[in-house]
PDB file of C-alpha atoms in Angstrom:
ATOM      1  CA  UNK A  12     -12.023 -13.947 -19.296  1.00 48.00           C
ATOM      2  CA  UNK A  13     -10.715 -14.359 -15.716  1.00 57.00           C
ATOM      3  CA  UNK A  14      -9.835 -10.756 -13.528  1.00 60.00           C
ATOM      4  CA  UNK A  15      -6.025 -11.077 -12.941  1.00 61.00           C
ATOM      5  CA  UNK A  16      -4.649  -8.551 -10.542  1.00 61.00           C
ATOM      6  CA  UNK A  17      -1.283  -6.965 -12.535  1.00 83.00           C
ATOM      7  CA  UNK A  18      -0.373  -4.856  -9.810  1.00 86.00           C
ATOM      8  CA  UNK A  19       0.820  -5.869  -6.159  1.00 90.00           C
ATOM      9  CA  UNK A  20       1.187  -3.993  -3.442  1.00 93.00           C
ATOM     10  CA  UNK A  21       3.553  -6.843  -1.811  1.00 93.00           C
ATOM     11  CA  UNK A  22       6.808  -3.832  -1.241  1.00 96.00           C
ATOM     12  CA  UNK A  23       4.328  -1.671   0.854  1.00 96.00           C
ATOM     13  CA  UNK A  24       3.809  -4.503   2.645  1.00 96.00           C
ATOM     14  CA  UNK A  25       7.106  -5.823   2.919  1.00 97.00           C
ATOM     15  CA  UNK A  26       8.425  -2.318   4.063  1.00 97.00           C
ATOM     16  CA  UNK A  27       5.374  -2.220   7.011  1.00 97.00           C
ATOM     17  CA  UNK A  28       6.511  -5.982   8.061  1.00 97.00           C
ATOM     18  CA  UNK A  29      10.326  -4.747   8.560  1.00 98.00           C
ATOM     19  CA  UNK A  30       9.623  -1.801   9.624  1.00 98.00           C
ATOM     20  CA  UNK A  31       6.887  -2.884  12.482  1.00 98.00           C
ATOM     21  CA  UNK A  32       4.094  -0.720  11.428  1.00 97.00           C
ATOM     22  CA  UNK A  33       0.872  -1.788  11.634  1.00 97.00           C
ATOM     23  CA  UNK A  34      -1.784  -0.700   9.351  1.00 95.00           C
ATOM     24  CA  UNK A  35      -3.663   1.049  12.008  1.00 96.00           C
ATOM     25  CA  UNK A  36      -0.302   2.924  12.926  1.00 97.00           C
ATOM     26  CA  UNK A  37      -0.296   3.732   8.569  1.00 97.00           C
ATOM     27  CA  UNK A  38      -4.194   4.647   8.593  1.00 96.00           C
ATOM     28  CA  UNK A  39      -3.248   7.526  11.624  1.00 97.00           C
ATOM     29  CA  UNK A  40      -0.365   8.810   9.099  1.00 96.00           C
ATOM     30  CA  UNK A  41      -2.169   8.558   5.870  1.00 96.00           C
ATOM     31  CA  UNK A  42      -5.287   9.848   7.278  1.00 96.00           C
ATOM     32  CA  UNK A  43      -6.951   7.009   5.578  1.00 95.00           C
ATOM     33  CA  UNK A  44      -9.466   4.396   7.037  1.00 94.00           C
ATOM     34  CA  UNK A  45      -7.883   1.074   8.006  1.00 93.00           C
ATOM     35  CA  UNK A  46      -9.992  -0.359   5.408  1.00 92.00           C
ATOM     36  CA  UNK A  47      -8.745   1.510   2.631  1.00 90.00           C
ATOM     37  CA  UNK A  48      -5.489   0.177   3.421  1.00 91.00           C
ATOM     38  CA  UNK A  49      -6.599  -3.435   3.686  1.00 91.00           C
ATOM     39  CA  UNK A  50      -8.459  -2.723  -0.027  1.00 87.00           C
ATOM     40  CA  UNK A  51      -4.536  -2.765  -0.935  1.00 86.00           C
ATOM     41  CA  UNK A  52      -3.664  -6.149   0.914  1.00 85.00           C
ATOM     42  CA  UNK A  53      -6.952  -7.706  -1.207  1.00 84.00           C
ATOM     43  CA  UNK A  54      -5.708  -6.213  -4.447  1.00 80.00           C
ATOM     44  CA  UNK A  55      -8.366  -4.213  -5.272  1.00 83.00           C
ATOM     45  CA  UNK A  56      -7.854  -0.797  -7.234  1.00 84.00           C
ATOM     46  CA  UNK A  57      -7.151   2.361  -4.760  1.00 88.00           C
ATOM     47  CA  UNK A  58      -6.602   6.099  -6.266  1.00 91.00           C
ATOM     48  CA  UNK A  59      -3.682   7.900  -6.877  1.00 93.00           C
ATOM     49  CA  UNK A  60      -4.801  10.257  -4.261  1.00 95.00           C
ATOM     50  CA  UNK A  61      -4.508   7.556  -1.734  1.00 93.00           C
ATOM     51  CA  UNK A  62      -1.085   6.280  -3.493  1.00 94.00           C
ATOM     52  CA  UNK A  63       0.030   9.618  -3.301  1.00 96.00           C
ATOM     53  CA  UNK A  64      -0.466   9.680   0.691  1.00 96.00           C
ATOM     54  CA  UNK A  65       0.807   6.791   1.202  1.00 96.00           C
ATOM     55  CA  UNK A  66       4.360   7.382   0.050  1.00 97.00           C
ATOM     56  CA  UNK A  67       4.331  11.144   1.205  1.00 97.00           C
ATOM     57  CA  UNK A  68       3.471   9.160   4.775  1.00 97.00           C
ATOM     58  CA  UNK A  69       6.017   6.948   4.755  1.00 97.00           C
ATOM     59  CA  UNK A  70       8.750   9.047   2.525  1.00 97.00           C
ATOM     60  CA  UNK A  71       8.706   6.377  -0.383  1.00 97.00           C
ATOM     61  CA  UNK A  72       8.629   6.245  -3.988  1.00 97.00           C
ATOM     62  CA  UNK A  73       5.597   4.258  -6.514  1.00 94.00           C
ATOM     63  CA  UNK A  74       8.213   1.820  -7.024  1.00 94.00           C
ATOM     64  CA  UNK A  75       8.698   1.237  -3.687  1.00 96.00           C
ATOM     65  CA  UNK A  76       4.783   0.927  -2.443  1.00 95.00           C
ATOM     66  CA  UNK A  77       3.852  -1.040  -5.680  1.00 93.00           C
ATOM     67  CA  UNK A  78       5.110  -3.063  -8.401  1.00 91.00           C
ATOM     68  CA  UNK A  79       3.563  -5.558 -11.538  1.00 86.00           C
ATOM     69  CA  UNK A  80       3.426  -9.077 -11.594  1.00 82.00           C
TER      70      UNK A  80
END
């Protein structure tokens, strides 16, 4: 049985492209380490705590941070 990654965070990432932040500008909002942000760009599993900052940060819903493949 292979590890297949259902949930991409490809919108968050999308949003930070067209909006011109950087992920060291998103770390200083979030409060979070630059690598726990990259974690998300490697599709590995974060917390809901961090989900949670992340769209209070940037004023954005689940839906628009995340989304299943």
């Amino acid at each position: 049985l292979g590890v297949y990654t259902l949930i991409t965070f490809k919108p968050l990432f999308a949003f930070m492209a067209y909006h011109n932040i950087r992920m060291t500008d998103l770390a200083k909002k979030t409060g979070l380490s630059v690598q726990s942000i990259k974690t998300l760009k490697d599709g590995e599993e974060i917390s809901a705590k961090t989900l949670n900052k992340i769209c209070l940060a940037l004023n954005l819903e689940i839906k628009d941070v995340m989304r299943f493949e």
